[in-house]
GROMACS .gro file of C-alpha atoms in nm:
model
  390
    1UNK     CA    1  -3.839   6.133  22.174
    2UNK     CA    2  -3.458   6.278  22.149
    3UNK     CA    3  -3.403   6.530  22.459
    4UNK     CA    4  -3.253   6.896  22.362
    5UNK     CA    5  -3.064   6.999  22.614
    6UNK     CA    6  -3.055   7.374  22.736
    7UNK     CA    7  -2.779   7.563  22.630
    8UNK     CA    8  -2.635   7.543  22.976
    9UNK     CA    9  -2.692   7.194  23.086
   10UNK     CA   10  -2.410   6.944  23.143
   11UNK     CA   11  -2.398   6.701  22.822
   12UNK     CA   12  -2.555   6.371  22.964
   13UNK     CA   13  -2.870   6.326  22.826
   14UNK     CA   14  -2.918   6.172  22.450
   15UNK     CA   15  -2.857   6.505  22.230
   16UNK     CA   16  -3.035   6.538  21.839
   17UNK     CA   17  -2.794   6.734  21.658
   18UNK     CA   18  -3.038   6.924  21.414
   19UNK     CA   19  -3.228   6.985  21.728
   20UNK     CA   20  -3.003   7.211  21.834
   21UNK     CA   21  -3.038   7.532  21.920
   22UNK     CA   22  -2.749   7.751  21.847
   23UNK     CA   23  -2.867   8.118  21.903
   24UNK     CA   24  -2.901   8.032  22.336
   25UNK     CA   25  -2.534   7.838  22.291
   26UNK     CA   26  -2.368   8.118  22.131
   27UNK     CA   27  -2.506   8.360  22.417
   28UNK     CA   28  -2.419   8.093  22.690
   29UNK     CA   29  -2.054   8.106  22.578
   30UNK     CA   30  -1.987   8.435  22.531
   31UNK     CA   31  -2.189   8.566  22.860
   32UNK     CA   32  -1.988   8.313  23.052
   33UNK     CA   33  -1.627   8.471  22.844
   34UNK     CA   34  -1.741   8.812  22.923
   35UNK     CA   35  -1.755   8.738  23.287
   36UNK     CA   36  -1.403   8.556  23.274
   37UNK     CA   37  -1.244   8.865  23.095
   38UNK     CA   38  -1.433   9.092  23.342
   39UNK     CA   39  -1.251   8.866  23.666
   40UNK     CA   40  -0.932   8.821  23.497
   41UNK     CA   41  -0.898   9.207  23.520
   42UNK     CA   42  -0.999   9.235  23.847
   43UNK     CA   43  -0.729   8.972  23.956
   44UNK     CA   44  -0.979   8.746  24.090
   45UNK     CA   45  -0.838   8.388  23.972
   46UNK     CA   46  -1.022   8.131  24.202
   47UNK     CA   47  -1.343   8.303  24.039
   48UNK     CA   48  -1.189   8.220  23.661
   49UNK     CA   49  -1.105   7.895  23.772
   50UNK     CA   50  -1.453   7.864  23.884
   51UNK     CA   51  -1.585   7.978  23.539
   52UNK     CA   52  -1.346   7.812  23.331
   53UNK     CA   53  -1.512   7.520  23.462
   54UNK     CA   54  -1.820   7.594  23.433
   55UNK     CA   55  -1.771   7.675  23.088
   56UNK     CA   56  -1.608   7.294  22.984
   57UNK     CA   57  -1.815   7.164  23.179
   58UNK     CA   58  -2.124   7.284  23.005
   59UNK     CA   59  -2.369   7.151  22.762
   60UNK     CA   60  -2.301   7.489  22.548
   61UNK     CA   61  -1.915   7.436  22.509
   62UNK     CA   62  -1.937   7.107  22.396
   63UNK     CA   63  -2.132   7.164  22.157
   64UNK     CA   64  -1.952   7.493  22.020
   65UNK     CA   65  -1.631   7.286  22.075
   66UNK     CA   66  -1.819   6.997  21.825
   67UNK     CA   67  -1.926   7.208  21.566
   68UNK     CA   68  -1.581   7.424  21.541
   69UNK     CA   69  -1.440   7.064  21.436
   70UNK     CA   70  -1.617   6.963  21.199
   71UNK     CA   71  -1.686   7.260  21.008
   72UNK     CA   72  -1.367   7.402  20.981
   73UNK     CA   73  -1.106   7.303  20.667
   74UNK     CA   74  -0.963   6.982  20.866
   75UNK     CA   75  -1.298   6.777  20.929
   76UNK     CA   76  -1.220   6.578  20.719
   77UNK     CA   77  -0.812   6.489  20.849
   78UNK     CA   78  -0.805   6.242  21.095
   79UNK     CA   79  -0.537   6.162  21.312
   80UNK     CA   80  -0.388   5.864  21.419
   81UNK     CA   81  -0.716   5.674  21.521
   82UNK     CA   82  -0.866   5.711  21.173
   83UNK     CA   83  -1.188   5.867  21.274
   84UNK     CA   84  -1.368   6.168  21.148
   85UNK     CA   85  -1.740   6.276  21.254
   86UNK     CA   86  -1.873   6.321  20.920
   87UNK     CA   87  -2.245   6.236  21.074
   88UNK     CA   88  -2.510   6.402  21.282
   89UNK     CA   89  -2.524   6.095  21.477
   90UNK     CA   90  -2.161   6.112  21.502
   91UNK     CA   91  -2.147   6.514  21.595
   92UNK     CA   92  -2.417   6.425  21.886
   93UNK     CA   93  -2.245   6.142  22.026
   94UNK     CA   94  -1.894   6.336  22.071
   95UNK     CA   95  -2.077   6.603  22.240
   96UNK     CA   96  -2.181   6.388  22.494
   97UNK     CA   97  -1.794   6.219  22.485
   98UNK     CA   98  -1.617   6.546  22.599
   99UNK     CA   99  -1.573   6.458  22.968
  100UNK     CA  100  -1.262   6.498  23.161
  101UNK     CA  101  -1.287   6.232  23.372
  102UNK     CA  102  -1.110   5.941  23.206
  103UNK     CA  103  -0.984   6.212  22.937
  104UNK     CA  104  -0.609   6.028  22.794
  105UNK     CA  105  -0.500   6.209  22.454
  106UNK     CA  106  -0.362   6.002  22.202
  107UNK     CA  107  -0.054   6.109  22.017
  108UNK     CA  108  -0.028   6.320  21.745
  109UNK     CA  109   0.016   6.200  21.356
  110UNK     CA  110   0.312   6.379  21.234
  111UNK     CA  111   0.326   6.513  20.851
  112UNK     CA  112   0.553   6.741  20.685
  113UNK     CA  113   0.448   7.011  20.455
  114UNK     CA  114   0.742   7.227  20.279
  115UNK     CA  115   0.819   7.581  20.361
  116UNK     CA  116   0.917   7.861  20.140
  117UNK     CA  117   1.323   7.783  20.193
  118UNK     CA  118   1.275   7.432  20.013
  119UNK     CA  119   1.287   7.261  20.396
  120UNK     CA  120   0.972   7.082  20.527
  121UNK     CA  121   0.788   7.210  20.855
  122UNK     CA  122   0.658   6.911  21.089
  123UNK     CA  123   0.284   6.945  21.212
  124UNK     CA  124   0.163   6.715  21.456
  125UNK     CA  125  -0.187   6.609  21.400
  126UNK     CA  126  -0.428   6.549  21.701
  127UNK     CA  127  -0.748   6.278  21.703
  128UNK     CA  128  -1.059   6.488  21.603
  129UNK     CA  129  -1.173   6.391  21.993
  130UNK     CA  130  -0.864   6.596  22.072
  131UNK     CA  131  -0.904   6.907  21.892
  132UNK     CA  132  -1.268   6.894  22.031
  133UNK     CA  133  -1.087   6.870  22.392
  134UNK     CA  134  -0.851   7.169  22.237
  135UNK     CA  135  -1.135   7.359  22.099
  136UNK     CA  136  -1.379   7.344  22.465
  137UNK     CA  137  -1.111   7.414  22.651
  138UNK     CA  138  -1.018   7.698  22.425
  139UNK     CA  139  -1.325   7.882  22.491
  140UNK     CA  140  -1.215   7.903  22.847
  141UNK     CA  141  -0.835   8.044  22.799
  142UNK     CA  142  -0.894   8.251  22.493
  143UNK     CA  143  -1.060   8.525  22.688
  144UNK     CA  144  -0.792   8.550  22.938
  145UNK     CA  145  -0.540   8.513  22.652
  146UNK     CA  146  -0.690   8.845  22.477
  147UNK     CA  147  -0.706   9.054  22.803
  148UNK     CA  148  -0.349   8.987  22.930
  149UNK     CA  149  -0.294   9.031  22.535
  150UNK     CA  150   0.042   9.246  22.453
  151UNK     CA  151  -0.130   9.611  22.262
  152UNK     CA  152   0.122   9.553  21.979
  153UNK     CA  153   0.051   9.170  21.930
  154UNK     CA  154  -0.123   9.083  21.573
  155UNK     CA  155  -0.121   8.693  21.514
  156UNK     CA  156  -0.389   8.475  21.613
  157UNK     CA  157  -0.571   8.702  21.774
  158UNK     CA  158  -0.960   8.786  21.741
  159UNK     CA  159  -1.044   9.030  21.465
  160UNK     CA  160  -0.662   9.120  21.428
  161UNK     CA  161  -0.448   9.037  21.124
  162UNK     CA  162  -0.133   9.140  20.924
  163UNK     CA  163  -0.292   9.407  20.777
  164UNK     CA  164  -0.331   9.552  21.133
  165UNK     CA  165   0.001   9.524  21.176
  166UNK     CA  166   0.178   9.667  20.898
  167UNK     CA  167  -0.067   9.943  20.981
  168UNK     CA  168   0.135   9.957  21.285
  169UNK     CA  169   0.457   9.954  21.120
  170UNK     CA  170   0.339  10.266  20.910
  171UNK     CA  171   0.264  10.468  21.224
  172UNK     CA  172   0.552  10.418  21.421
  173UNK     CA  173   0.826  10.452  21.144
  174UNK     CA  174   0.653  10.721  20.881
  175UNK     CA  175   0.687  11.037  21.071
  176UNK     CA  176   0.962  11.258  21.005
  177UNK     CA  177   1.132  11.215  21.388
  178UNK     CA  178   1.064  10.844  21.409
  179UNK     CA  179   1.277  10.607  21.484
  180UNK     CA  180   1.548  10.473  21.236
  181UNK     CA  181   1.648  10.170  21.310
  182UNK     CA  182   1.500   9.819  21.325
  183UNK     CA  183   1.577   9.504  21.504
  184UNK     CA  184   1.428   9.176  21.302
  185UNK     CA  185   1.366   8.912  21.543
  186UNK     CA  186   1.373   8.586  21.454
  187UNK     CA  187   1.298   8.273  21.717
  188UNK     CA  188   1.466   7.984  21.633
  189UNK     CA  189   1.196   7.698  21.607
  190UNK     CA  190   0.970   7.855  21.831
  191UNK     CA  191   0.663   7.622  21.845
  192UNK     CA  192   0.907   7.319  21.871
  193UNK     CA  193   1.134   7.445  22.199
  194UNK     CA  194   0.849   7.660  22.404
  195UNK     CA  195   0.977   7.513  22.773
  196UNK     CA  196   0.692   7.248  22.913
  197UNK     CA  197   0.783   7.393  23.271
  198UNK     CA  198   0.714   7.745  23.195
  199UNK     CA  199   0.382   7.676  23.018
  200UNK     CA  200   0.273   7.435  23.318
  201UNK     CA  201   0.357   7.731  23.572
  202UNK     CA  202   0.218   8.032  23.358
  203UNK     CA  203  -0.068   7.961  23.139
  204UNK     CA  204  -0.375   7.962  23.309
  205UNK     CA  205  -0.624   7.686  23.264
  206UNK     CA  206  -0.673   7.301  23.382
  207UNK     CA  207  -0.262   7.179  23.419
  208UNK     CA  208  -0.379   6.781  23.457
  209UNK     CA  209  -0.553   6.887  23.108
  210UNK     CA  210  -0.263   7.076  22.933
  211UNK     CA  211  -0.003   6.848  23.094
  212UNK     CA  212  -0.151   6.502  22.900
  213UNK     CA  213  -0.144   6.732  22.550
  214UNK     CA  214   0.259   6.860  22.587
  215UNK     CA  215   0.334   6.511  22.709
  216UNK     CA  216   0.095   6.327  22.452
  217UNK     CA  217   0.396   6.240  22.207
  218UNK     CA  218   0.359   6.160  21.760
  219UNK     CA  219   0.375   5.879  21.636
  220UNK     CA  220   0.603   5.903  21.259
  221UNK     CA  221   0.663   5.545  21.086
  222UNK     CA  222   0.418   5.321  21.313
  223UNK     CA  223   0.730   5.449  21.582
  224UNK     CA  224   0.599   5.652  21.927
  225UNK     CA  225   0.833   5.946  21.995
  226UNK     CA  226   0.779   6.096  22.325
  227UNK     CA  227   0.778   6.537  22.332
  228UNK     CA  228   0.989   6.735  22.576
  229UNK     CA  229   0.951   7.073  22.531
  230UNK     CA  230   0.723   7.281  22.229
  231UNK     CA  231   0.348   7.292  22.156
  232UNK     CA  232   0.298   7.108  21.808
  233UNK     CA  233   0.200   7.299  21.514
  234UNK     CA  234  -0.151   7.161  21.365
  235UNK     CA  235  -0.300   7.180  21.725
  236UNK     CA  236  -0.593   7.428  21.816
  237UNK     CA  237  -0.473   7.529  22.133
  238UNK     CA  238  -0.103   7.607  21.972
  239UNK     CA  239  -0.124   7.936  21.886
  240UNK     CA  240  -0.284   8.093  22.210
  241UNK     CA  241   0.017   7.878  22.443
  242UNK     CA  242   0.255   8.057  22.179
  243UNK     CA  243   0.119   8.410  22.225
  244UNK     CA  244   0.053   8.331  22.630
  245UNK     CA  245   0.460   8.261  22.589
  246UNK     CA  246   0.532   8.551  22.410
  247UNK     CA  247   0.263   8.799  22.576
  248UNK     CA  248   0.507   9.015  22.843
  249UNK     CA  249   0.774   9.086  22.604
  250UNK     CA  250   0.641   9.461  22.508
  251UNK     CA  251   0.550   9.520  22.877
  252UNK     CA  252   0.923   9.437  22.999
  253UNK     CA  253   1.036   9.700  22.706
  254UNK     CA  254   0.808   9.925  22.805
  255UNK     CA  255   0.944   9.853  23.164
  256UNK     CA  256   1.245   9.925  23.029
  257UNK     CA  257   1.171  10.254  22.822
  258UNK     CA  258   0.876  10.412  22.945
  259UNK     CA  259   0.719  10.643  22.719
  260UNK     CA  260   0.658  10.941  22.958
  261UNK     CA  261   1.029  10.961  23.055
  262UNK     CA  262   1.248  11.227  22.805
  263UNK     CA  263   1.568  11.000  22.798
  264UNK     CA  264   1.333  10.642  22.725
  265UNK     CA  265   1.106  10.852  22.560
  266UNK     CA  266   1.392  10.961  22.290
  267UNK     CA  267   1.503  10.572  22.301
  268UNK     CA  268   1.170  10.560  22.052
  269UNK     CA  269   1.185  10.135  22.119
  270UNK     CA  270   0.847   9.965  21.983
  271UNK     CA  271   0.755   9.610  21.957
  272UNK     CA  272   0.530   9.515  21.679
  273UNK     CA  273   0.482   9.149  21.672
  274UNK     CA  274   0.269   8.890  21.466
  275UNK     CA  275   0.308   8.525  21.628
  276UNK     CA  276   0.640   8.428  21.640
  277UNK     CA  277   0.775   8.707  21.353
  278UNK     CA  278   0.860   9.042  21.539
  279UNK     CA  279   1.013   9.369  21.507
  280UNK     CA  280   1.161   9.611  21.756
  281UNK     CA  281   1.237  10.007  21.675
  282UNK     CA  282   1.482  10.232  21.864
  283UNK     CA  283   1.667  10.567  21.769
  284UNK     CA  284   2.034  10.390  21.766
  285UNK     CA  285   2.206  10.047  21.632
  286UNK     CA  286   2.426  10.068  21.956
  287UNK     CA  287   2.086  10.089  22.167
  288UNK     CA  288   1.950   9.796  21.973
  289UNK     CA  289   2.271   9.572  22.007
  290UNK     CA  290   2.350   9.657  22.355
  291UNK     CA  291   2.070   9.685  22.525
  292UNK     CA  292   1.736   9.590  22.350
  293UNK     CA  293   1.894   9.237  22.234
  294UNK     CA  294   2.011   9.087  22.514
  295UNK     CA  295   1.680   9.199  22.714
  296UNK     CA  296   1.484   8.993  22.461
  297UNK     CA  297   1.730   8.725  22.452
  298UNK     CA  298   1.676   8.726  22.844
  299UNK     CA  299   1.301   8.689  22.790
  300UNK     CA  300   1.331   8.423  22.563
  301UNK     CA  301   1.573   8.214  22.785
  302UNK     CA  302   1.318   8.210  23.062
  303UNK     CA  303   1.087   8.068  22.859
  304UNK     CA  304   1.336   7.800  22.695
  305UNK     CA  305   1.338   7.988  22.341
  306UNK     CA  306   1.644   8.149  22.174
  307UNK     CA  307   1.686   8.413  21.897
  308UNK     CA  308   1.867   8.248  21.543
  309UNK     CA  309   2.198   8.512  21.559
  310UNK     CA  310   2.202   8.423  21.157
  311UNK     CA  311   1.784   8.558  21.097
  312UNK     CA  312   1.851   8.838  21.362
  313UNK     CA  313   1.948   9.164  21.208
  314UNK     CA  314   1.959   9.527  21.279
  315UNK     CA  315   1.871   9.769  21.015
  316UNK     CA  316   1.846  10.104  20.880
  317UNK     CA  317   1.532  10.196  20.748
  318UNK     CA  318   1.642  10.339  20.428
  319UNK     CA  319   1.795   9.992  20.378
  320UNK     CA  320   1.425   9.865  20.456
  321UNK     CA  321   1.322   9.545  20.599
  322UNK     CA  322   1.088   9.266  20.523
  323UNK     CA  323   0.818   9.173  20.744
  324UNK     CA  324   0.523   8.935  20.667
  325UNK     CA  325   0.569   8.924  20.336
  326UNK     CA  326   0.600   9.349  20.248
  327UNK     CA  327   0.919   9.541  20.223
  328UNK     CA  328   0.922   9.849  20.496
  329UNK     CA  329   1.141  10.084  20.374
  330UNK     CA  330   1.216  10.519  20.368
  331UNK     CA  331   1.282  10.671  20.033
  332UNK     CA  332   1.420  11.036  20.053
  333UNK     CA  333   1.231  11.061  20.391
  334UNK     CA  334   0.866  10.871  20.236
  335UNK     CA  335   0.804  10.583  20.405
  336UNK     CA  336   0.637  10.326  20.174
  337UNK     CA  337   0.551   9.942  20.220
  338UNK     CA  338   0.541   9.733  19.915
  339UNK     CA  339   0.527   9.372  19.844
  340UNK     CA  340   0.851   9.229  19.919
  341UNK     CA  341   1.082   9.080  19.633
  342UNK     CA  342   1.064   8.728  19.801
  343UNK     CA  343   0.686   8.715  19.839
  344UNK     CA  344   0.640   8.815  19.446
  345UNK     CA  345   0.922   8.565  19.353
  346UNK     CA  346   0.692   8.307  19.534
  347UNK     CA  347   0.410   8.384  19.410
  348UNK     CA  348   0.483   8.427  19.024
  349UNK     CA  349   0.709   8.040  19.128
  350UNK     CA  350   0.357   7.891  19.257
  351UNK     CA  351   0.147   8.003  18.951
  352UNK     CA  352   0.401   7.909  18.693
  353UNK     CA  353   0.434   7.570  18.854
  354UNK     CA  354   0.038   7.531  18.854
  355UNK     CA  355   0.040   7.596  18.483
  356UNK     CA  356   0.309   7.371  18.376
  357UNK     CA  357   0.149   7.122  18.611
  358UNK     CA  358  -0.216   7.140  18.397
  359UNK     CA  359  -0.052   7.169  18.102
  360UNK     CA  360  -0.336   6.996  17.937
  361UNK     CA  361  -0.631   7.137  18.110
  362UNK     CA  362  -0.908   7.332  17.936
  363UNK     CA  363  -0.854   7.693  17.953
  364UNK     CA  364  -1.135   7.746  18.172
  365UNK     CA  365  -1.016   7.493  18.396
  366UNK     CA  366  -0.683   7.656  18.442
  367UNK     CA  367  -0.849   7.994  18.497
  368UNK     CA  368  -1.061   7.854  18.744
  369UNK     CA  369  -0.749   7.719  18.924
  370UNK     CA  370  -0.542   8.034  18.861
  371UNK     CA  371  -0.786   8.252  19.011
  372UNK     CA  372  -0.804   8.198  19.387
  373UNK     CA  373  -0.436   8.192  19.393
  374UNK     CA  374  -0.416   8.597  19.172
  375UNK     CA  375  -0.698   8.738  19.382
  376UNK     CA  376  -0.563   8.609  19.738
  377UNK     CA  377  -0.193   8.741  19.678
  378UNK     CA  378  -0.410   9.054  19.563
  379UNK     CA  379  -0.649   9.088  19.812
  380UNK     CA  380  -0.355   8.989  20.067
  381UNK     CA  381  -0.124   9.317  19.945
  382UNK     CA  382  -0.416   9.550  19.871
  383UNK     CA  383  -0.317   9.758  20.158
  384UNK     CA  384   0.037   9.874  20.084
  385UNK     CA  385   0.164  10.054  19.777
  386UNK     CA  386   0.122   9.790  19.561
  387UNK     CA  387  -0.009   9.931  19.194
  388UNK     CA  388   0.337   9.912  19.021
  389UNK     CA  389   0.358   9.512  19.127
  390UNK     CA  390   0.021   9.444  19.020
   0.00000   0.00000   0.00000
């Protein structure tokens, strides 16, 4: 008879994958996060260390770890091994494969997909084994990750998304004495440059483990290509080392320009910032160039990153601005955030291009492709003042 494990045992014994219980794993996980959040604000590391392992160590997190890979949309990619786990049997045997002891990534399968400038973005693919390693070992950092969390920070975060943060946008620029101009950030190549050294000093979990994945290298044309600096897009764990690189900046600005203060106060500087795509207010262009800028280009040198001086701009906000997609701009005093030009112009380009590419598809074929693509650009901009562009 197959064993089932309880939800906190180490992962040793044979495990039945239908057998298992996920109601006691869920609650195993998340009582062991809450009590990392609850010693990362008290300061007390050696006791999150302690809990961190616990928590990869454990029967429940492997599991969890298992089941987020190979239910989400890339269970079915495999990296450069070849192998997906596209069987119970297959599920229950990696469960009882997550070990650290022997652990050796393999490197990431590099693919390009385009971006919206006509340019292709490189993602580096991990082994399925790996993003399991990502994923268990996720459950451990993420908790810290959201309580040392900047307040402004939007993007890959837990129950946070751009719609939060253009909400932001609307309450920091609409009133009547808000602040009028607007610093665009823009990090060159951010995932690809992120400094090794300053992710192995700061970020918080197992260094032997996060060491093996920045050093684990991508293979491209049957050719092994070692990485020095960046965390690769198409990784798990990306994101959160991104925002753990990025986390700080609105704290040193608020350092900087502290709220209570009349002189900062009147400086009106706010960061509102979704991954790597930021903005930063202040009452003058002069404060913004002389001041704000090179503070954040400071920031970003310490953590090997750089702003792109041709992407960076300051701006007026009756000139507007775009920002994930909307255009954020006053009209005789009436703030009002529409879908940007761009983001239309893309839009109308991808469904024209999916109807001369079915050009002899039944009509209710083409509808049926037509329609996830109008009601996600719809339900995406269903926030903002958007009636006129619908």
């Amino acid at each position: 008879m197959t064993a089932v494990l309880p939800a906190g045992a180490a992962s040793h014994a044979e495990v039945d994958w239908h057998a298992i219980d996920w109601q006691p794993v869920h609650h195993n996980v998340r009582r062991l996060q809450a009590r990392i959040v609850k010693a990362t604000q008290a300061g007390k590391w050696g006791k999150v260390k302690a809990l961190q392992h616990l928590l990869t160590h454990s029967f429940s997190g492997n599991a969890l770890a298992v089941r987020r890979v190979t239910e989400n949309q890339g269970k079915r990619t495999p990296g450069v091994d070849g192998v997906v786990w596209d069987t119970p049997e297959k599920k229950a045997t990696a469960v009882q494969a997550l070990r650290r002891r022997g652990y050796r990534p393999k490197p990431l399968r590099r693919v390009y997909i385009p971006k919206k400038n006509g340019q292709k973005r490189p993602l580096g693919i991990p082994t399925i084994k790996d993003r399991a390693m990502q994923a268990l070992y996720l459950l451990a950092l993420e908790p810290i990750a959201e309580t040392m969390a900047d307040p402004n920070s939007y993007g890959f975060r837990v129950n946070r998304s751009t719609a939060d943060a253009m909400e932001q946008c609307f309450i920091t620029l609409a009133k009547q004495q808000a602040p009028q101009w607007v610093l665009e950030g823009d990090i060159k190549a951010c995932f690809d440059r992120i400094s090794h050294e300053w992710l192995l000093a700061h970020v918080p979990m197992d260094k032997a483990i996060l060491r093996k994945w920045l050093k684990a290298g991508y293979l491209e044309h049957h050719v092994l290509n070692a990485t020095d600096t960046g965390t690769p897009q198409g990784g798990i764990v990306s994101p959160v080392l991104a925002n753990l690189a990025l986390d700080g900046l609105e704290r040193r600005l608020r350092v900087a320009y502290p709220k209570s203060s009349g002189p900062h106060r009147r400086a009106a500087v706010n960061l509102i910032r979704y991954a790597d795509d930021f903005i930063i207010t202040g009452r003058s262009k002069a404060l913004l160039e002389e001041e704000v800028k090179p503070l954040v280009e400071q920031f970003m040198r310490e953590r090997g990153l750089e702003l792109s001086q041709e992407k960076t701009s300051i701006t007026h906000i009756e000139d507007g601005f775009d920002f994930l997609g909307q255009n954020v701009r006053k009209y005789n005093g009436k703030l009002l955030i529409k879908p940007s030009k761009q983001n239309v112009k893309a839009f109308l380009d991808k469904v024209r291009e999916t109807i001369k590419a079915n050009k002899q598809a039944p009509t209710g074929q083409l509808i049926a492709m037509l329609n996830p693509i109008i009601s996600g650009w719809a339900h995406y901009h269903r926030h903002v003042v958007s009636m006129a562009t619908f």
